[in-house]
Amino acid sequence: MSIITPSDREFAECALKNIFNGSSLDGIKFGVGPRSTFIYFIHYSDKEPDKLWINIEVNKFAVLNNKAKSEFLVFENMRELSEEEAISTILEIRREQIVDISLGENSPSLLISFNSGKCLYINGYDKNVECWQAGDGEGITGDDWLIVVVPGNEIAAWTPDDFELN
């Protein structure tokens, strides 16, 4: 198993923070099949882009309490949720505002921290499937921003030309 490179991790994490921090979980859409979940976020301010999404292709995610955040690990053997379990899990954090986003050190697993102290952990490792994608706009291709977890522990990011690391 390869490990996510520090430079790819830093760039993708900075892009995610740039667009998602301050947005609120605004909705859920049934994915293309029972193994996927599509969640919407929106900025209720003048921040652009205002419409954001995360497409979870493999339903291996969980809502954690703040204490569990400090133990952020790769859950390679995490059980995949049924469609009903996935929807129920997302409902636990509906309307919550994002205060921080981070990627795992060795795997592009995603940890989204909300203002309530709850965190959404999304598995980022699968040797065959893109575990998740995140972007802006209405569709799943991203208008200006697209971050994709690539099978085998890698991550790719497409951003506007003028985006720079902070």
Tab-separated table of N, CA and C in Angstrom:
chain	number	residue	atom	x	y	z
A	1	MET	N	0.839	-1.166	0.000
A	1	MET	CA	0.000	0.000	0.000
A	1	MET	C	0.890	1.237	0.000
A	2	SER	N	0.622	2.153	-0.923
A	2	SER	CA	1.373	3.401	-0.955
A	2	SER	C	0.786	4.374	0.070
A	3	ILE	N	1.532	5.412	0.371
A	3	ILE	CA	1.096	6.423	1.334
A	3	ILE	C	0.944	7.748	0.597
A	4	ILE	N	-0.089	8.491	0.909
A	4	ILE	CA	-0.331	9.789	0.290
A	4	ILE	C	0.898	10.685	0.477
A	5	THR	N	1.306	11.378	-0.587
A	5	THR	CA	2.497	12.220	-0.476
A	5	THR	C	2.162	13.491	0.308
A	6	PRO	N	3.105	13.994	1.091
A	6	PRO	CA	2.844	15.213	1.876
A	6	PRO	C	2.438	16.412	1.026
A	7	SER	N	3.033	16.568	-0.147
A	7	SER	CA	2.700	17.728	-0.976
A	7	SER	C	1.287	17.620	-1.543
A	8	ASP	N	0.881	16.423	-1.980
A	8	ASP	CA	-0.489	16.229	-2.473
A	8	ASP	C	-1.486	16.434	-1.345
A	9	ARG	N	-1.165	15.908	-0.171
A	9	ARG	CA	-2.030	16.037	0.997
A	9	ARG	C	-2.212	17.504	1.364
A	10	GLU	N	-1.098	18.252	1.421
A	10	GLU	CA	-1.153	19.657	1.809
A	10	GLU	C	-1.981	20.475	0.822
A	11	PHE	N	-1.780	20.262	-0.474
A	11	PHE	CA	-2.507	21.012	-1.494
A	11	PHE	C	-3.998	20.710	-1.432
A	12	ALA	N	-4.358	19.421	-1.388
A	12	ALA	CA	-5.766	19.029	-1.359
A	12	ALA	C	-6.448	19.514	-0.083
A	13	GLU	N	-5.770	19.391	1.049
A	13	GLU	CA	-6.353	19.830	2.318
A	13	GLU	C	-6.581	21.343	2.317
A	14	CYS	N	-5.649	22.094	1.788
A	14	CYS	CA	-5.788	23.544	1.708
A	14	CYS	C	-6.969	23.910	0.800
A	15	ALA	N	-7.116	23.219	-0.315
A	15	ALA	CA	-8.243	23.467	-1.223
A	15	ALA	C	-9.572	23.161	-0.539
A	16	LEU	N	-9.639	22.036	0.170
A	16	LEU	CA	-10.867	21.665	0.882
A	16	LEU	C	-11.230	22.711	1.937
A	17	LYS	N	-10.247	23.132	2.726
A	17	LYS	CA	-10.491	24.147	3.759
A	17	LYS	C	-10.986	25.447	3.114
A	18	ASN	N	-10.367	25.819	2.009
A	18	ASN	CA	-10.694	27.065	1.331
A	18	ASN	C	-12.168	27.110	0.913
A	19	ILE	N	-12.679	26.033	0.385
A	19	ILE	CA	-14.054	26.087	-0.103
A	19	ILE	C	-15.097	25.623	0.925
A	20	PHE	N	-14.765	24.670	1.803
A	20	PHE	CA	-15.774	24.107	2.700
A	20	PHE	C	-15.896	24.800	4.053
A	21	ASN	N	-14.814	25.334	4.616
A	21	ASN	CA	-14.909	25.934	5.951
A	21	ASN	C	-15.960	27.034	5.971
A	22	GLY	N	-16.864	26.960	6.958
A	22	GLY	CA	-17.947	27.917	7.092
A	22	GLY	C	-19.235	27.505	6.419
A	23	SER	N	-19.197	26.453	5.600
A	23	SER	CA	-20.419	25.988	4.936
A	23	SER	C	-21.204	25.080	5.883
A	24	SER	N	-22.473	24.865	5.555
A	24	SER	CA	-23.344	24.018	6.371
A	24	SER	C	-23.858	22.849	5.557
A	25	LEU	N	-24.013	21.696	6.223
A	25	LEU	CA	-24.567	20.519	5.563
A	25	LEU	C	-26.036	20.820	5.273
A	26	ASP	N	-26.385	20.846	4.010
A	26	ASP	CA	-27.687	21.347	3.586
A	26	ASP	C	-28.603	20.286	2.998
A	27	GLY	N	-28.094	19.124	2.640
A	27	GLY	CA	-28.985	18.133	2.051
A	27	GLY	C	-28.290	16.851	1.699
A	28	ILE	N	-29.106	15.890	1.346
A	28	ILE	CA	-28.614	14.581	0.945
A	28	ILE	C	-29.379	14.156	-0.299
A	29	LYS	N	-28.676	13.490	-1.178
A	29	LYS	CA	-29.279	12.994	-2.414
A	29	LYS	C	-28.937	11.514	-2.493
A	30	PHE	N	-29.872	10.744	-2.933
A	30	PHE	CA	-29.564	9.337	-3.112
A	30	PHE	C	-28.488	9.234	-4.177
A	31	GLY	N	-27.457	8.451	-3.912
A	31	GLY	CA	-26.352	8.305	-4.854
A	31	GLY	C	-26.767	7.498	-6.060
A	32	VAL	N	-25.818	7.226	-6.930
A	32	VAL	CA	-26.109	6.485	-8.153
A	32	VAL	C	-26.478	5.031	-7.877
A	33	GLY	N	-26.230	4.571	-6.672
A	33	GLY	CA	-26.587	3.220	-6.268
A	33	GLY	C	-26.610	3.143	-4.755
A	34	PRO	N	-26.993	2.008	-4.199
A	34	PRO	CA	-27.104	1.890	-2.746
A	34	PRO	C	-25.770	1.953	-2.006
A	35	ARG	N	-24.667	1.899	-2.717
A	35	ARG	CA	-23.344	1.966	-2.076
A	35	ARG	C	-22.816	3.378	-1.974
A	36	SER	N	-23.539	4.377	-2.469
A	36	SER	CA	-23.003	5.737	-2.460
A	36	SER	C	-23.985	6.725	-1.837
A	37	THR	N	-23.431	7.818	-1.319
A	37	THR	CA	-24.217	8.877	-0.688
A	37	THR	C	-23.669	10.218	-1.168
A	38	PHE	N	-24.553	11.103	-1.555
A	38	PHE	CA	-24.190	12.411	-2.091
A	38	PHE	C	-24.719	13.464	-1.129
A	39	ILE	N	-23.824	14.268	-0.539
A	39	ILE	CA	-24.268	15.273	0.418
A	39	ILE	C	-23.913	16.675	-0.073
A	40	TYR	N	-24.845	17.601	0.183
A	40	TYR	CA	-24.697	18.982	-0.233
A	40	TYR	C	-24.328	19.873	0.942
A	41	PHE	N	-23.534	20.884	0.654
A	41	PHE	CA	-23.172	21.913	1.621
A	41	PHE	C	-23.432	23.259	0.962
A	42	ILE	N	-23.727	24.258	1.778
A	42	ILE	CA	-23.962	25.590	1.231
A	42	ILE	C	-23.401	26.637	2.182
A	43	HIS	N	-22.909	27.721	1.589
A	43	HIS	CA	-22.475	28.873	2.371
A	43	HIS	C	-23.664	29.820	2.461
A	44	TYR	N	-24.137	30.076	3.666
A	44	TYR	CA	-25.213	31.042	3.871
A	44	TYR	C	-24.599	32.416	4.116
A	45	SER	N	-23.709	32.795	3.233
A	45	SER	CA	-23.013	34.078	3.297
A	45	SER	C	-22.638	34.444	1.863
A	46	ASP	N	-21.781	35.422	1.723
A	46	ASP	CA	-21.348	35.852	0.392
A	46	ASP	C	-20.148	35.059	-0.114
A	47	LYS	N	-19.702	34.048	0.633
A	47	LYS	CA	-18.510	33.289	0.251
A	47	LYS	C	-18.778	32.489	-1.022
A	48	GLU	N	-17.812	32.489	-1.889
A	48	GLU	CA	-17.879	31.721	-3.140
A	48	GLU	C	-16.786	30.672	-3.138
A	49	PRO	N	-17.011	29.485	-3.684
A	49	PRO	CA	-18.287	29.042	-4.225
A	49	PRO	C	-19.285	28.766	-3.100
A	50	ASP	N	-20.564	28.958	-3.407
A	50	ASP	CA	-21.557	28.797	-2.347
A	50	ASP	C	-22.175	27.406	-2.306
A	51	LYS	N	-22.256	26.708	-3.418
A	51	LYS	CA	-22.828	25.362	-3.464
A	51	LYS	C	-21.706	24.333	-3.582
A	52	LEU	N	-21.661	23.415	-2.625
A	52	LEU	CA	-20.590	22.417	-2.559
A	52	LEU	C	-21.186	21.037	-2.355
A	53	TRP	N	-20.395	20.021	-2.611
A	53	TRP	CA	-20.878	18.657	-2.438
A	53	TRP	C	-19.735	17.706	-2.148
A	54	ILE	N	-20.093	16.577	-1.552
A	54	ILE	CA	-19.173	15.444	-1.404
A	54	ILE	C	-19.938	14.204	-1.837
A	55	ASN	N	-19.360	13.475	-2.758
A	55	ASN	CA	-19.934	12.215	-3.218
A	55	ASN	C	-19.144	11.082	-2.565
A	56	ILE	N	-19.789	10.347	-1.687
A	56	ILE	CA	-19.140	9.224	-1.002
A	56	ILE	C	-19.476	7.964	-1.786
A	57	GLU	N	-18.490	7.397	-2.484
A	57	GLU	CA	-18.742	6.259	-3.369
A	57	GLU	C	-18.815	4.931	-2.647
A	58	VAL	N	-18.145	4.844	-1.515
A	58	VAL	CA	-18.197	3.625	-0.704
A	58	VAL	C	-18.669	4.069	0.678
A	59	ASN	N	-19.829	3.590	1.102
A	59	ASN	CA	-20.441	4.052	2.348
A	59	ASN	C	-19.711	3.552	3.586
A	60	LYS	N	-18.451	3.965	3.693
A	60	LYS	CA	-17.652	3.680	4.884
A	60	LYS	C	-17.364	5.017	5.543
A	61	PHE	N	-18.296	5.455	6.385
A	61	PHE	CA	-18.136	6.713	7.095
A	61	PHE	C	-18.873	6.630	8.420
A	62	ALA	N	-18.566	7.568	9.310
A	62	ALA	CA	-19.171	7.579	10.638
A	62	ALA	C	-19.154	8.986	11.200
A	63	VAL	N	-20.107	9.270	12.087
A	63	VAL	CA	-20.095	10.503	12.861
A	63	VAL	C	-19.415	10.173	14.179
A	64	LEU	N	-18.398	10.949	14.511
A	64	LEU	CA	-17.611	10.734	15.724
A	64	LEU	C	-17.825	11.895	16.683
A	65	ASN	N	-17.596	11.639	17.957
A	65	ASN	CA	-17.626	12.754	18.910
A	65	ASN	C	-16.261	13.419	18.921
A	66	ASN	N	-16.154	14.540	19.561
A	66	ASN	CA	-14.924	15.324	19.563
A	66	ASN	C	-13.729	14.546	20.122
A	67	LYS	N	-13.975	13.697	21.116
A	67	LYS	CA	-12.890	12.909	21.708
A	67	LYS	C	-12.286	11.948	20.678
A	68	ALA	N	-13.147	11.346	19.872
A	68	ALA	CA	-12.662	10.401	18.870
A	68	ALA	C	-11.805	11.084	17.816
A	69	LYS	N	-12.011	12.384	17.608
A	69	LYS	CA	-11.233	13.137	16.621
A	69	LYS	C	-9.738	13.038	16.910
A	70	SER	N	-9.386	13.037	18.182
A	70	SER	CA	-7.967	12.994	18.546
A	70	SER	C	-7.344	11.631	18.230
A	71	GLU	N	-8.167	10.666	17.960
A	71	GLU	CA	-7.691	9.322	17.630
A	71	GLU	C	-7.916	9.027	16.156
A	72	PHE	N	-7.831	10.060	15.295
A	72	PHE	CA	-8.091	9.959	13.865
A	72	PHE	C	-7.140	8.951	13.225
A	73	LEU	N	-7.671	7.818	12.872
A	73	LEU	CA	-6.887	6.741	12.287
A	73	LEU	C	-7.533	6.272	10.997
A	74	VAL	N	-6.832	5.451	10.257
A	74	VAL	CA	-7.399	4.828	9.073
A	74	VAL	C	-8.153	3.585	9.524
A	75	PHE	N	-9.419	3.543	9.169
A	75	PHE	CA	-10.244	2.396	9.516
A	75	PHE	C	-10.385	1.503	8.277
A	76	GLU	N	-9.317	0.801	7.922
A	76	GLU	CA	-9.328	-0.013	6.711
A	76	GLU	C	-10.388	-1.100	6.729
A	77	ASN	N	-10.664	-1.631	7.889
A	77	ASN	CA	-11.638	-2.720	7.994
A	77	ASN	C	-13.018	-2.228	8.390
A	78	MET	N	-13.291	-0.981	8.179
A	78	MET	CA	-14.580	-0.391	8.522
A	78	MET	C	-15.682	-1.052	7.712
A	79	ARG	N	-16.785	-1.339	8.380
A	79	ARG	CA	-17.916	-1.975	7.712
A	79	ARG	C	-18.634	-0.953	6.830
A	80	GLU	N	-19.052	-1.393	5.658
A	80	GLU	CA	-19.789	-0.515	4.761
A	80	GLU	C	-21.239	-0.407	5.237
A	81	LEU	N	-21.743	0.820	5.285
A	81	LEU	CA	-23.104	1.067	5.741
A	81	LEU	C	-24.119	0.727	4.660
A	82	SER	N	-25.291	0.289	5.073
A	82	SER	CA	-26.395	0.124	4.130
A	82	SER	C	-26.884	1.524	3.753
A	83	GLU	N	-27.695	1.629	2.744
A	83	GLU	CA	-28.220	2.929	2.335
A	83	GLU	C	-29.012	3.575	3.475
A	84	GLU	N	-29.796	2.799	4.178
A	84	GLU	CA	-30.589	3.325	5.292
A	84	GLU	C	-29.687	3.820	6.427
A	85	GLU	N	-28.632	3.063	6.745
A	85	GLU	CA	-27.689	3.479	7.786
A	85	GLU	C	-26.946	4.745	7.381
A	86	ALA	N	-26.586	4.848	6.112
A	86	ALA	CA	-25.872	6.030	5.618
A	86	ALA	C	-26.741	7.277	5.760
A	87	ILE	N	-27.985	7.189	5.361
A	87	ILE	CA	-28.893	8.336	5.458
A	87	ILE	C	-29.103	8.722	6.922
A	88	SER	N	-29.323	7.744	7.776
A	88	SER	CA	-29.518	7.998	9.204
A	88	SER	C	-28.286	8.671	9.822
A	89	THR	N	-27.114	8.243	9.415
A	89	THR	CA	-25.865	8.822	9.934
A	89	THR	C	-25.734	10.284	9.527
A	90	ILE	N	-26.025	10.603	8.280
A	90	ILE	CA	-25.937	11.983	7.801
A	90	ILE	C	-26.958	12.872	8.514
A	91	LEU	N	-28.128	12.325	8.824
A	91	LEU	CA	-29.145	13.118	9.529
A	91	LEU	C	-28.668	13.598	10.897
A	92	GLU	N	-27.722	12.882	11.503
A	92	GLU	CA	-27.181	13.290	12.808
A	92	GLU	C	-26.474	14.642	12.748
A	93	ILE	N	-26.011	15.038	11.557
A	93	ILE	CA	-25.228	16.274	11.427
A	93	ILE	C	-25.880	17.281	10.484
A	94	ARG	N	-27.150	17.094	10.189
A	94	ARG	CA	-27.836	18.024	9.272
A	94	ARG	C	-27.784	19.446	9.827
A	95	ARG	N	-27.629	20.373	8.896
A	95	ARG	CA	-27.565	21.814	9.177
A	95	ARG	C	-26.347	22.254	9.994
A	96	GLU	N	-25.441	21.354	10.291
A	96	GLU	CA	-24.241	21.710	11.069
A	96	GLU	C	-23.268	22.487	10.177
A	97	GLN	N	-22.534	23.414	10.793
A	97	GLN	CA	-21.566	24.239	10.072
A	97	GLN	C	-20.155	23.675	10.240
A	98	ILE	N	-19.427	23.629	9.143
A	98	ILE	CA	-18.052	23.131	9.149
A	98	ILE	C	-17.116	24.175	9.747
A	99	VAL	N	-16.287	23.729	10.694
A	99	VAL	CA	-15.276	24.627	11.281
A	99	VAL	C	-13.863	24.220	10.877
A	100	ASP	N	-13.685	22.980	10.416
A	100	ASP	CA	-12.359	22.542	9.981
A	100	ASP	C	-12.477	21.260	9.164
A	101	ILE	N	-11.491	21.046	8.319
A	101	ILE	CA	-11.388	19.827	7.511
A	101	ILE	C	-9.934	19.387	7.545
A	102	SER	N	-9.718	18.088	7.677
A	102	SER	CA	-8.346	17.582	7.599
A	102	SER	C	-8.336	16.237	6.888
A	103	LEU	N	-7.186	15.939	6.325
A	103	LEU	CA	-6.955	14.651	5.668
A	103	LEU	C	-6.041	13.819	6.551
A	104	GLY	N	-6.172	12.509	6.453
A	104	GLY	CA	-5.301	11.619	7.207
A	104	GLY	C	-3.853	11.772	6.785
A	105	GLU	N	-2.961	11.424	7.677
A	105	GLU	CA	-1.527	11.527	7.394
A	105	GLU	C	-1.065	10.524	6.340
A	106	ASN	N	-1.567	9.293	6.427
A	106	ASN	CA	-1.103	8.228	5.532
A	106	ASN	C	-2.111	7.842	4.466
A	107	SER	N	-3.338	8.268	4.625
A	107	SER	CA	-4.419	7.922	3.717
A	107	SER	C	-5.296	9.151	3.554
A	108	PRO	N	-5.902	9.351	2.366
A	108	PRO	CA	-6.739	10.535	2.168
A	108	PRO	C	-8.139	10.393	2.774
A	109	SER	N	-8.205	9.817	3.967
A	109	SER	CA	-9.469	9.806	4.692
A	109	SER	C	-9.767	11.239	5.105
A	110	LEU	N	-11.044	11.558	5.153
A	110	LEU	CA	-11.471	12.931	5.394
A	110	LEU	C	-12.112	13.038	6.766
A	111	LEU	N	-11.738	14.056	7.509
A	111	LEU	CA	-12.345	14.333	8.806
A	111	LEU	C	-12.883	15.759	8.761
A	112	ILE	N	-14.215	15.870	8.841
A	112	ILE	CA	-14.884	17.166	8.794
A	112	ILE	C	-15.379	17.466	10.199
A	113	SER	N	-14.915	18.579	10.767
A	113	SER	CA	-15.311	18.982	12.119
A	113	SER	C	-16.401	20.039	12.037
A	114	PHE	N	-17.431	19.859	12.873
A	114	PHE	CA	-18.574	20.765	12.880
A	114	PHE	C	-18.605	21.596	14.160
A	115	ASN	N	-19.366	22.677	14.132
A	115	ASN	CA	-19.429	23.592	15.269
A	115	ASN	C	-19.993	22.942	16.534
A	116	SER	N	-20.693	21.827	16.424
A	116	SER	CA	-21.242	21.136	17.596
A	116	SER	C	-20.199	20.286	18.308
A	117	GLY	N	-19.046	20.090	17.657
A	117	GLY	CA	-18.033	19.187	18.196
A	117	GLY	C	-18.064	17.824	17.530
A	118	LYS	N	-19.137	17.532	16.791
A	118	LYS	CA	-19.193	16.263	16.066
A	118	LYS	C	-18.273	16.328	14.853
A	119	CYS	N	-17.838	15.156	14.398
A	119	CYS	CA	-16.966	15.050	13.230
A	119	CYS	C	-17.500	13.973	12.301
A	120	LEU	N	-17.395	14.219	11.012
A	120	LEU	CA	-17.737	13.209	10.013
A	120	LEU	C	-16.440	12.635	9.481
A	121	TYR	N	-16.232	11.328	9.708
A	121	TYR	CA	-15.069	10.624	9.183
A	121	TYR	C	-15.504	9.904	7.920
A	122	ILE	N	-14.783	10.109	6.813
A	122	ILE	CA	-15.050	9.416	5.550
A	122	ILE	C	-13.789	8.661	5.166
A	123	ASN	N	-13.902	7.355	5.035
A	123	ASN	CA	-12.769	6.504	4.676
A	123	ASN	C	-12.178	6.946	3.335
A	124	GLY	N	-10.863	6.964	3.255
A	124	GLY	CA	-10.200	7.390	2.029
A	124	GLY	C	-9.335	6.327	1.396
A	125	TYR	N	-9.427	5.095	1.899
A	125	TYR	CA	-8.595	4.050	1.312
A	125	TYR	C	-9.435	2.940	0.715
A	126	ASP	N	-9.193	2.671	-0.552
A	126	ASP	CA	-9.725	1.490	-1.233
A	126	ASP	C	-8.787	1.227	-2.396
A	127	LYS	N	-8.428	-0.014	-2.605
A	127	LYS	CA	-7.469	-0.296	-3.676
A	127	LYS	C	-8.102	-0.294	-5.067
A	128	ASN	N	-9.460	-0.286	-5.140
A	128	ASN	CA	-10.123	-0.374	-6.436
A	128	ASN	C	-11.062	0.777	-6.781
A	129	VAL	N	-11.484	1.561	-5.790
A	129	VAL	CA	-12.556	2.534	-5.994
A	129	VAL	C	-12.141	3.909	-5.487
A	130	GLU	N	-12.628	4.962	-6.147
A	130	GLU	CA	-12.494	6.321	-5.633
A	130	GLU	C	-13.446	6.428	-4.442
A	131	CYS	N	-12.929	6.508	-3.229
A	131	CYS	CA	-13.788	6.520	-2.033
A	131	CYS	C	-14.688	7.737	-1.963
A	132	TRP	N	-14.166	8.899	-2.325
A	132	TRP	CA	-14.975	10.116	-2.304
A	132	TRP	C	-14.418	11.143	-3.275
A	133	GLN	N	-15.309	12.054	-3.670
A	133	GLN	CA	-14.946	13.217	-4.464
A	133	GLN	C	-15.631	14.412	-3.828
A	134	ALA	N	-15.043	15.583	-3.958
A	134	ALA	CA	-15.632	16.811	-3.437
A	134	ALA	C	-15.458	17.911	-4.468
A	135	GLY	N	-16.449	18.800	-4.538
A	135	GLY	CA	-16.340	19.881	-5.497
A	135	GLY	C	-17.403	20.935	-5.303
A	136	ASP	N	-17.500	21.802	-6.291
A	136	ASP	CA	-18.476	22.883	-6.246
A	136	ASP	C	-19.456	22.734	-7.400
A	137	GLY	N	-20.548	23.488	-7.332
A	137	GLY	CA	-21.537	23.489	-8.391
A	137	GLY	C	-22.636	22.461	-8.170
A	138	GLU	N	-23.368	22.203	-9.227
A	138	GLU	CA	-24.534	21.321	-9.153
A	138	GLU	C	-24.205	19.856	-9.405
A	139	GLY	N	-23.262	19.580	-10.280
A	139	GLY	CA	-23.014	18.205	-10.689
A	139	GLY	C	-21.892	17.549	-9.943
A	140	ILE	N	-21.426	16.425	-10.484
A	140	ILE	CA	-20.362	15.682	-9.816
A	140	ILE	C	-19.003	15.877	-10.487
A	141	THR	N	-18.912	16.866	-11.362
A	141	THR	CA	-17.631	17.107	-12.017
A	141	THR	C	-16.933	18.349	-11.474
A	142	GLY	N	-17.617	19.140	-10.661
A	142	GLY	CA	-17.028	20.368	-10.137
A	142	GLY	C	-17.021	21.458	-11.190
A	143	ASP	N	-17.437	22.653	-10.798
A	143	ASP	CA	-17.384	23.773	-11.737
A	143	ASP	C	-15.960	24.307	-11.837
A	144	ASP	N	-15.386	24.679	-10.678
A	144	ASP	CA	-14.020	25.197	-10.632
A	144	ASP	C	-13.119	24.376	-9.721
A	145	TRP	N	-13.728	23.623	-8.785
A	145	TRP	CA	-12.986	22.870	-7.780
A	145	TRP	C	-13.378	21.400	-7.842
A	146	LEU	N	-12.385	20.521	-7.818
A	146	LEU	CA	-12.650	19.082	-7.759
A	146	LEU	C	-11.482	18.401	-7.058
A	147	ILE	N	-11.802	17.670	-5.997
A	147	ILE	CA	-10.797	16.902	-5.255
A	147	ILE	C	-11.267	15.456	-5.281
A	148	VAL	N	-10.401	14.545	-5.706
A	148	VAL	CA	-10.775	13.145	-5.896
A	148	VAL	C	-9.776	12.233	-5.201
A	149	VAL	N	-10.296	11.301	-4.410
A	149	VAL	CA	-9.448	10.263	-3.824
A	149	VAL	C	-9.292	9.172	-4.880
A	150	VAL	N	-8.061	8.896	-5.227
A	150	VAL	CA	-7.751	7.941	-6.280
A	150	VAL	C	-7.469	6.575	-5.634
A	151	PRO	N	-7.940	5.481	-6.256
A	151	PRO	CA	-7.671	4.162	-5.677
A	151	PRO	C	-6.184	3.971	-5.362
A	152	GLY	N	-5.921	3.318	-4.233
A	152	GLY	CA	-4.545	3.035	-3.859
A	152	GLY	C	-3.906	4.103	-2.999
A	153	ASN	N	-4.714	4.944	-2.336
A	153	ASN	CA	-4.195	5.902	-1.348
A	153	ASN	C	-3.613	7.170	-1.950
A	154	GLU	N	-4.157	7.639	-3.026
A	154	GLU	CA	-3.678	8.877	-3.620
A	154	GLU	C	-4.819	9.875	-3.726
A	155	ILE	N	-4.475	11.126	-3.959
A	155	ILE	CA	-5.483	12.182	-4.077
A	155	ILE	C	-5.076	13.118	-5.204
A	156	ALA	N	-6.081	13.625	-5.926
A	156	ALA	CA	-5.843	14.576	-7.016
A	156	ALA	C	-6.758	15.776	-6.797
A	157	ALA	N	-6.294	16.959	-7.180
A	157	ALA	CA	-7.090	18.169	-7.003
A	157	ALA	C	-6.981	19.059	-8.233
A	158	TRP	N	-8.123	19.563	-8.674
A	158	TRP	CA	-8.206	20.546	-9.737
A	158	TRP	C	-8.801	21.797	-9.124
A	159	THR	N	-8.106	22.911	-9.255
A	159	THR	CA	-8.509	24.167	-8.640
A	159	THR	C	-8.407	25.290	-9.672
A	160	PRO	N	-9.005	26.450	-9.354
A	160	PRO	CA	-8.811	27.600	-10.253
A	160	PRO	C	-7.322	27.938	-10.377
A	161	ASP	N	-6.937	28.490	-11.500
A	161	ASP	CA	-5.539	28.817	-11.759
A	161	ASP	C	-4.949	29.771	-10.723
A	162	ASP	N	-5.779	30.626	-10.142
A	162	ASP	CA	-5.248	31.607	-9.202
A	162	ASP	C	-5.209	31.108	-7.750
A	163	PHE	N	-5.575	29.850	-7.511
A	163	PHE	CA	-5.531	29.304	-6.147
A	163	PHE	C	-4.092	29.055	-5.732
A	164	GLU	N	-3.766	29.505	-4.521
A	164	GLU	CA	-2.427	29.285	-3.958
A	164	GLU	C	-2.543	28.762	-2.554
A	165	LEU	N	-1.560	27.983	-2.132
A	165	LEU	CA	-1.522	27.504	-0.747
A	165	LEU	C	-1.394	28.689	0.195
A	166	ASN	N	-2.091	28.605	1.315
A	166	ASN	CA	-2.004	29.688	2.319
A	166	ASN	C	-0.739	29.555	3.118
